[in-house]
XYZ file of C-alpha atoms in Angstrom:
526
model
C 0.246 0.346 0.128
C 2.601 2.136 1.180
C 6.386 2.067 0.076
C 7.656 3.613 3.151
C 6.489 0.628 5.177
C 8.522 -1.729 3.817
C 10.864 -0.809 6.717
C 8.573 -1.931 9.893
C 5.917 -4.698 10.463
C 2.506 -3.374 9.807
C 0.509 -5.653 12.965
C -3.218 -4.483 11.781
C -5.307 -2.142 9.827
C -8.128 -0.776 10.055
C -11.400 2.245 9.526
C -12.560 3.860 12.285
C -13.671 7.320 12.310
C -13.555 7.851 8.794
C -9.735 7.503 9.259
C -7.615 4.645 8.134
C -5.655 3.676 11.077
C -2.469 1.702 10.853
C -0.611 -0.300 13.665
C 2.907 -1.139 13.076
C 6.136 -0.960 15.185
C 9.880 -1.311 13.974
C 11.865 -4.624 13.158
C 14.751 -5.274 15.333
C 17.570 -4.423 13.880
C 21.181 -2.586 14.926
C 20.391 0.932 14.707
C 23.243 3.642 14.432
C 23.594 6.031 17.066
C 22.838 9.890 15.688
C 26.242 11.444 17.746
C 29.087 8.329 16.926
C 27.509 6.058 14.316
C 27.948 3.017 16.648
C 26.095 0.758 16.038
C 22.901 -0.585 18.778
C 20.643 -3.167 19.339
C 19.803 -2.663 23.371
C 16.213 -1.781 24.289
C 16.100 1.077 26.806
C 12.157 1.791 26.215
C 9.382 1.265 24.036
C 7.331 4.523 22.928
C 4.321 4.585 20.546
C 4.351 7.795 18.086
C 1.454 8.760 15.956
C 2.440 9.974 12.378
C -0.008 11.341 9.550
C 0.186 9.938 5.611
C -1.160 10.834 2.668
C -4.519 9.731 2.298
C -6.136 6.431 0.622
C -9.114 6.485 -0.507
C -10.310 10.175 0.475
C -9.942 8.680 4.081
C -6.922 10.090 5.743
C -4.594 7.954 7.361
C -2.605 7.677 11.135
C 0.318 5.150 11.889
C 0.814 4.260 15.111
C 4.200 3.319 14.967
C 6.455 1.800 18.403
C 9.951 2.874 18.308
C 12.043 1.749 20.376
C 14.437 3.810 22.416
C 18.145 2.163 22.434
C 21.400 3.039 24.671
C 24.654 3.940 23.431
C 27.057 1.358 24.414
C 30.559 3.023 22.866
C 32.678 4.845 25.730
C 33.438 7.636 23.737
C 30.239 8.848 23.219
C 28.108 11.138 25.577
C 24.481 10.011 24.349
C 23.916 7.356 26.641
C 20.274 7.104 24.950
C 18.265 7.325 21.575
C 15.491 6.903 20.043
C 15.378 4.572 16.412
C 14.161 6.479 13.179
C 12.863 4.700 10.048
C 14.068 6.070 6.735
C 11.324 7.140 4.503
C 8.807 7.284 7.408
C 9.751 9.191 10.622
C 11.729 12.353 11.642
C 12.993 13.525 14.811
C 10.146 15.819 16.489
C 7.444 15.600 12.993
C 4.245 14.264 13.483
C 3.846 13.788 9.225
C 5.903 11.335 7.166
C 8.403 12.586 4.710
C 5.958 12.258 1.868
C 3.059 14.259 3.820
C 5.278 16.923 4.598
C 6.730 17.360 1.250
C 3.121 17.578 0.126
C 1.942 20.187 2.099
C 5.378 22.363 1.215
C 4.716 21.949 -2.292
C 1.224 22.924 -1.276
C 2.615 26.318 0.046
C 5.193 27.101 -2.470
C 2.899 26.223 -5.653
C -0.169 28.368 -3.528
C 1.065 30.411 -0.789
C -1.584 30.109 2.049
C -5.344 30.148 0.984
C -4.836 28.605 -1.668
C -2.183 25.735 -0.341
C -4.831 25.414 2.921
C -8.193 24.570 0.346
C -5.929 21.883 -1.830
C -4.829 20.190 2.068
C -8.456 20.678 2.814
C -9.588 18.317 -0.182
C -6.408 15.734 0.045
C -7.773 15.069 3.778
C -5.134 17.359 5.269
C -6.783 20.315 7.277
C -4.628 23.108 7.802
C -4.428 26.271 8.288
C -3.460 29.060 5.970
C -0.560 30.151 8.938
C 0.554 26.802 9.492
C 0.729 26.152 5.520
C 2.962 29.458 5.392
C 4.899 28.430 8.558
C 6.042 25.263 6.499
C 6.819 26.664 4.056
C 9.263 29.333 5.566
C 10.879 26.300 7.138
C 12.121 24.535 4.012
C 15.706 25.079 3.561
C 17.208 26.476 0.539
C 19.513 24.878 -1.850
C 22.898 26.143 -1.851
C 23.485 28.161 -5.246
C 26.991 28.618 -6.161
C 28.943 32.260 -7.393
C 27.437 32.328 -10.457
C 30.342 33.376 -13.657
C 27.450 35.518 -15.594
C 24.821 37.341 -12.955
C 22.024 39.232 -13.910
C 20.887 41.879 -11.603
C 17.183 43.959 -12.011
C 14.844 45.366 -9.706
C 11.030 45.101 -9.480
C 8.050 46.569 -8.212
C 7.264 45.621 -4.472
C 4.138 48.001 -3.952
C 3.203 51.605 -4.981
C 7.219 53.272 -5.174
C 8.814 50.468 -3.199
C 11.277 48.760 -5.064
C 12.935 45.422 -4.899
C 16.498 43.556 -5.999
C 16.443 40.165 -7.932
C 19.379 38.453 -8.544
C 19.907 35.709 -11.279
C 22.141 32.978 -12.552
C 21.887 33.414 -16.368
C 23.657 29.771 -16.974
C 21.047 28.225 -15.059
C 18.375 30.804 -15.190
C 17.260 30.339 -11.305
C 17.010 32.858 -9.032
C 19.690 33.498 -6.417
C 18.558 36.489 -4.083
C 15.679 38.634 -3.427
C 16.064 41.193 -0.592
C 13.493 44.861 -0.752
C 15.441 47.781 -2.204
C 17.476 48.758 -4.887
C 20.489 50.650 -3.342
C 24.273 49.961 -4.408
C 25.745 49.324 -1.412
C 23.061 46.493 -0.561
C 24.978 44.893 -4.439
C 28.477 46.025 -3.776
C 27.960 44.035 -0.049
C 26.283 40.812 -1.606
C 29.285 40.506 -4.756
C 32.119 40.690 -1.893
C 30.620 38.308 -0.207
C 30.442 36.190 -3.746
C 33.726 36.247 -5.026
C 34.418 35.499 -9.074
C 31.199 36.842 -10.850
C 32.848 37.590 -13.958
C 29.799 39.785 -16.128
C 27.084 41.404 -15.099
C 24.246 42.196 -16.865
C 21.855 45.221 -15.917
C 19.908 48.397 -17.231
C 20.858 51.530 -17.652
C 20.265 52.364 -13.667
C 22.903 54.347 -12.312
C 22.547 52.424 -8.971
C 23.143 49.540 -9.574
C 26.339 50.670 -12.101
C 28.077 52.373 -9.086
C 27.123 48.678 -6.880
C 28.725 46.602 -9.230
C 31.941 49.172 -9.981
C 32.611 48.639 -6.179
C 31.382 45.256 -5.261
C 33.116 43.449 -8.745
C 35.791 46.175 -9.685
C 36.848 42.989 -12.667
C 33.469 42.430 -13.176
C 32.328 43.304 -16.738
C 28.965 45.051 -17.096
C 26.506 44.332 -20.112
C 23.906 47.011 -20.974
C 20.861 45.250 -21.792
C 19.419 45.451 -25.619
C 16.186 45.664 -24.691
C 16.817 47.797 -21.756
C 19.059 50.200 -25.433
C 15.635 50.375 -27.253
C 13.290 50.690 -24.628
C 14.659 53.773 -23.555
C 15.133 55.307 -27.483
C 11.846 53.777 -28.222
C 11.108 56.090 -25.270
C 13.112 59.356 -26.814
C 11.111 58.462 -29.649
C 7.490 59.079 -28.616
C 8.555 62.213 -26.957
C 9.347 63.704 -29.929
C 6.400 62.927 -31.639
C 4.044 63.930 -28.446
C 6.391 67.145 -29.170
C 5.372 67.205 -32.744
C 2.018 66.092 -32.503
C 0.976 69.158 -34.621
C 2.409 67.471 -37.218
C 0.400 63.910 -37.076
C -2.506 64.142 -38.798
C -0.223 64.382 -41.915
C 0.215 60.872 -41.685
C -3.712 60.475 -42.453
C -4.650 60.500 -46.274
C -6.296 63.598 -47.510
C -10.322 63.043 -48.035
C -12.182 62.736 -51.372
C -13.772 65.444 -52.865
C -16.922 65.847 -52.037
C -19.456 65.767 -54.967
C -20.756 69.409 -54.624
C -24.442 69.736 -55.223
C -26.287 72.081 -58.179
C -28.261 74.036 -56.433
C -26.621 75.628 -53.437
C -29.952 76.263 -51.494
C -29.953 72.291 -50.990
C -26.954 72.550 -48.954
C -27.536 72.620 -45.417
C -27.085 75.193 -43.178
C -23.781 74.730 -40.688
C -25.555 76.479 -38.042
C -28.733 74.978 -38.283
C -27.996 72.864 -35.176
C -28.845 73.494 -31.551
C -24.945 73.390 -30.783
C -24.077 75.619 -33.164
C -26.741 77.721 -32.767
C -25.676 77.900 -29.216
C -22.124 78.165 -29.902
C -23.084 81.408 -32.280
C -25.270 83.143 -29.467
C -22.965 82.833 -27.008
C -19.748 83.954 -29.141
C -21.581 87.107 -29.809
C -23.019 87.731 -26.017
C -19.223 87.292 -24.443
C -17.640 89.648 -26.657
C -20.564 92.420 -26.838
C -19.170 92.513 -23.177
C -15.382 91.730 -23.474
C -15.151 94.531 -26.282
C -15.819 97.452 -23.640
C -12.923 96.497 -22.015
C -14.057 94.887 -18.945
C -12.005 92.435 -17.779
C -12.778 88.189 -18.060
C -13.680 88.575 -14.158
C -16.145 91.201 -14.679
C -17.356 89.649 -17.766
C -17.682 86.245 -16.076
C -19.788 87.814 -13.012
C -22.328 90.157 -15.444
C -23.208 87.086 -17.875
C -23.201 84.727 -14.997
C -20.310 81.932 -17.167
C -17.635 80.306 -15.742
C -14.601 82.332 -15.730
C -12.349 79.663 -18.738
C -15.612 80.053 -20.766
C -15.384 83.384 -21.133
C -11.998 83.351 -21.924
C -12.525 80.548 -23.996
C -15.167 82.296 -26.007
C -13.389 86.052 -26.294
C -9.832 84.369 -27.422
C -12.277 82.677 -30.158
C -11.642 85.153 -33.419
C -14.849 82.752 -35.208
C -17.727 81.366 -33.505
C -17.099 77.967 -35.535
C -13.971 77.445 -32.870
C -15.706 77.654 -30.254
C -18.248 74.260 -31.477
C -17.177 70.951 -30.601
C -16.205 68.935 -33.015
C -17.374 65.471 -33.272
C -14.239 62.840 -32.848
C -13.998 61.054 -36.608
C -16.109 58.126 -36.560
C -14.362 54.657 -36.950
C -14.839 52.212 -39.090
C -17.312 49.279 -38.047
C -18.631 46.186 -39.816
C -21.405 48.764 -41.745
C -19.342 50.268 -43.713
C -19.049 47.345 -46.675
C -22.669 47.787 -46.899
C -23.210 51.688 -46.955
C -23.095 51.800 -50.917
C -25.538 49.121 -50.402
C -27.846 51.127 -48.249
C -27.465 54.251 -50.154
C -28.494 52.339 -53.161
C -31.855 51.089 -51.533
C -32.686 53.954 -50.178
C -32.303 55.516 -53.302
C -34.519 53.185 -55.418
C -37.792 53.508 -52.708
C -36.474 51.500 -49.663
C -37.240 53.494 -46.569
C -37.446 50.528 -43.507
C -34.877 50.090 -41.372
C -36.069 46.722 -40.675
C -36.188 45.452 -44.222
C -32.730 46.976 -44.978
C -31.694 44.835 -42.241
C -32.536 41.918 -43.557
C -31.281 42.661 -46.892
C -28.127 42.753 -46.074
C -27.792 39.934 -42.972
C -28.610 37.749 -45.881
C -25.694 39.132 -47.897
C -23.173 38.128 -44.747
C -24.066 41.405 -42.394
C -23.802 39.726 -38.679
C -24.104 42.725 -37.040
C -27.631 44.623 -34.636
C -30.247 46.287 -36.431
C -30.103 49.174 -34.864
C -26.588 50.078 -36.298
C -28.182 49.958 -39.681
C -30.895 51.796 -37.802
C -28.399 54.440 -37.104
C -26.675 54.749 -40.460
C -29.061 55.360 -42.385
C -31.036 58.384 -40.421
C -29.143 60.806 -42.216
C -30.772 60.314 -45.254
C -34.339 60.604 -43.564
C -32.807 64.425 -42.851
C -31.099 64.998 -46.647
C -27.797 64.200 -45.763
C -25.555 61.902 -46.763
C -24.178 59.057 -44.773
C -21.815 59.004 -42.261
C -18.136 57.635 -43.889
C -15.664 56.711 -41.887
C -12.184 58.910 -41.415
C -9.411 57.954 -40.561
C -8.039 59.105 -36.594
C -4.466 61.026 -36.605
C -2.524 58.446 -35.533
C -1.330 58.918 -31.449
C 2.690 59.453 -30.350
C 3.191 56.131 -29.074
C 1.335 54.594 -32.493
C 3.846 56.754 -34.299
C 6.533 55.539 -31.806
C 5.651 52.192 -32.744
C 5.803 52.764 -35.938
C 9.258 54.412 -36.670
C 10.778 51.269 -34.181
C 9.182 48.472 -36.440
C 11.822 46.658 -38.634
C 10.685 48.419 -42.398
C 9.973 44.894 -42.954
C 7.519 44.040 -40.466
C 5.128 47.495 -41.027
C 2.421 46.631 -42.495
C 1.142 48.794 -46.008
C -0.729 50.987 -43.665
C 2.185 52.206 -41.319
C 4.638 52.517 -44.247
C 1.876 54.504 -45.961
C 1.465 57.113 -42.888
C 4.950 57.595 -42.175
C 5.720 58.314 -45.468
C 3.637 61.169 -45.893
C 4.034 61.545 -42.361
C 7.901 62.375 -42.835
C 7.162 64.191 -46.180
C 5.085 67.045 -43.393
C 7.748 66.608 -40.526
C 12.209 66.692 -41.271
C 12.360 66.056 -37.781
C 10.710 62.704 -37.579
C 11.860 61.690 -40.756
C 15.628 62.885 -38.928
C 14.395 60.607 -35.546
C 13.343 57.711 -37.697
C 16.774 57.552 -39.599
C 19.207 57.903 -36.450
C 16.417 54.469 -34.695
C 17.250 52.969 -38.311
C 20.870 53.051 -37.965
C 21.346 52.160 -33.591
C 19.116 49.055 -35.292
C 21.411 47.664 -38.028
C 24.631 48.413 -35.200
C 22.465 45.964 -33.224
C 21.284 43.223 -36.208
C 25.011 43.100 -36.761
C 26.618 43.127 -33.515
C 29.020 45.755 -34.167
C 29.434 48.868 -32.312
C 32.134 50.688 -34.426
C 29.435 53.263 -36.305
C 28.189 53.849 -31.977
C 30.612 57.668 -31.866
C 29.963 58.970 -34.826
C 25.923 57.765 -34.439
C 26.448 59.552 -30.737
C 27.379 62.732 -32.068
C 24.815 62.569 -34.592
C 22.558 62.542 -32.041
C 23.665 65.450 -30.442
C 23.466 67.526 -33.341
C 19.452 66.570 -33.756
C 19.056 69.885 -31.867
C 16.415 67.216 -30.107
C 16.361 67.486 -26.569
C 15.160 63.444 -26.145
C 18.036 62.568 -28.734
C 20.297 64.627 -26.656
C 20.024 63.583 -23.011
C 20.159 59.916 -25.106
C 22.928 60.546 -26.460
C 24.640 62.096 -22.513
C 23.339 58.964 -20.794
C 25.039 56.541 -23.817
C 27.704 58.967 -23.394
C 28.126 58.206 -19.332
C 27.768 54.579 -20.149
C 29.496 53.637 -22.896
C 31.635 50.533 -22.306
C 28.460 48.227 -20.757
C 26.247 49.827 -23.787
C 29.698 48.355 -26.801
C 29.371 44.961 -24.157
C 25.355 45.118 -24.522
C 25.543 45.460 -28.697
C 28.501 42.743 -29.312
C 28.119 40.133 -26.917
C 25.783 38.146 -26.993
C 24.611 37.954 -22.808
C 21.512 40.248 -22.222
C 18.649 39.951 -19.448
C 16.041 38.448 -20.622
C 16.491 36.036 -18.460
C 15.672 38.440 -15.726
C 12.522 39.432 -17.173
C 11.232 36.733 -17.146
C 11.713 35.744 -13.923
C 10.641 38.874 -12.883
C 7.197 37.704 -14.885
C 7.393 34.828 -12.527
C 7.482 37.320 -9.417
C 5.144 39.442 -10.149
C 3.065 36.139 -10.877
C 3.649 35.037 -7.420
C 3.264 38.343 -5.856
C -0.263 38.752 -6.988
C -1.462 35.044 -5.935
C -0.869 36.576 -1.975
C -2.747 39.587 -3.315
C 0.234 42.129 -2.716
C -0.128 41.170 0.854
C 3.482 38.900 0.734
C 6.629 40.160 2.526
C 9.745 39.970 1.515
C 10.878 37.033 2.999
C 7.984 34.612 1.650
C 8.393 36.387 -1.696
C 12.208 34.782 -1.463
C 11.168 31.708 -0.274
C 8.720 31.139 -2.936
C 10.385 32.470 -5.896
C 13.299 30.772 -5.922
C 11.681 27.386 -4.954
C 9.174 27.892 -7.640
C 12.014 28.288 -10.064
C 13.341 24.948 -8.687
C 9.956 22.872 -8.824
C 9.560 24.221 -12.094
C 13.087 22.562 -13.209
C 12.146 19.550 -11.794
C 8.433 19.704 -12.890
C 8.746 20.890 -16.690
């Protein structure tokens, strides 16, 4: 039934109170003294130990084991008596079998306190969440050798509190974790673990100083991912500074067909919002044009000062009208021409039109069709989708993406944007030069590239050039060598998962215990 019971003599097995009980005793064999190792078989006394074992058939198992207390007859040993231990079944002072204790510890590693307690309850091992965490914290962490290649990175514990994670880049296993990210802690750890040859890090000045103090002979590598991330952030800042140029990426709208009779054109001011804006514009200017201040005009008109200022600064009332954002494409757009044709043929019922386009493959709701043909009832054209200008972040993503991997839409938009904004065109050229250095693993063009950054007259790129100049040896290593912090990022992702499993309430010691043991468990059970 249980292989670890082969070392004892089972005398009786019965079921009582919903539990399986086993009565057993040890065999009459010689046992070595735990202090001197001298074998002994002379019995001092016997006593019974009650051990919990893994459940069988959904029932908990209790083992009543009769063990001997033996004399140690070695004259040079200070111990007079000792209790025998059965390998694989008993451990000193423990009331669980090693198999059950391992199950409790692994439940804590995988699911932490509450989740581990729930799983153990299903397995007929009732324990509280605090007991599960207690056993988890008692697990001895394996002693890790000093790594040849060390990865250093920070992670967020909560709010503005950070921690530091050390990873062996060769074995890809976490080594150490502590709260804070100051140079002194890292330098102290490196001094107590001499022999680190390469350290992979980001561009942090704190880690740079800590490595220099603790392991001055180690080669520092500024990770390529963080270099590219820093460049992408600067590109986004440049695109945000030139946000007025971004609408140029949108293709010009097709010219609308003008009506032969100007009287048929709708009046621009013939909406409640436009009439309100025109009336308010005339009222505000009638007061402010007399020389009165904005505060006086706001008090007289009973309006907010910001509203008065907005209308007073406007040259025409059209500037004060809230413009509706461009409509995004929808699943109905391929059927708009058909709806327009059927309307001209005399079919004005939205239900019928919806049924007709459903037969053609439309999967949308009837309400969308009703809304789409509403302008036709007022003699206006159907509102066709208009493309929105890209955001600075989207433009930065287009620029940092390799040309071979860009979509046709992104390539066309960038071509129109570069023709309108030479600064973004220059930024794109510099980004592609740096990408070529990373692809070729060649840092020879780096000094010239940094001079171009400084001469580009773009503040974000100038600040990047200054940062790389201060850390140029590590940047060169990051470009030319295969070392990177990719393993650090993967382990930090695992760390965040463990932190969320514990709802962010785990302290650093518990988090350290779970992160290190979880990595070893995944290595053992991939």
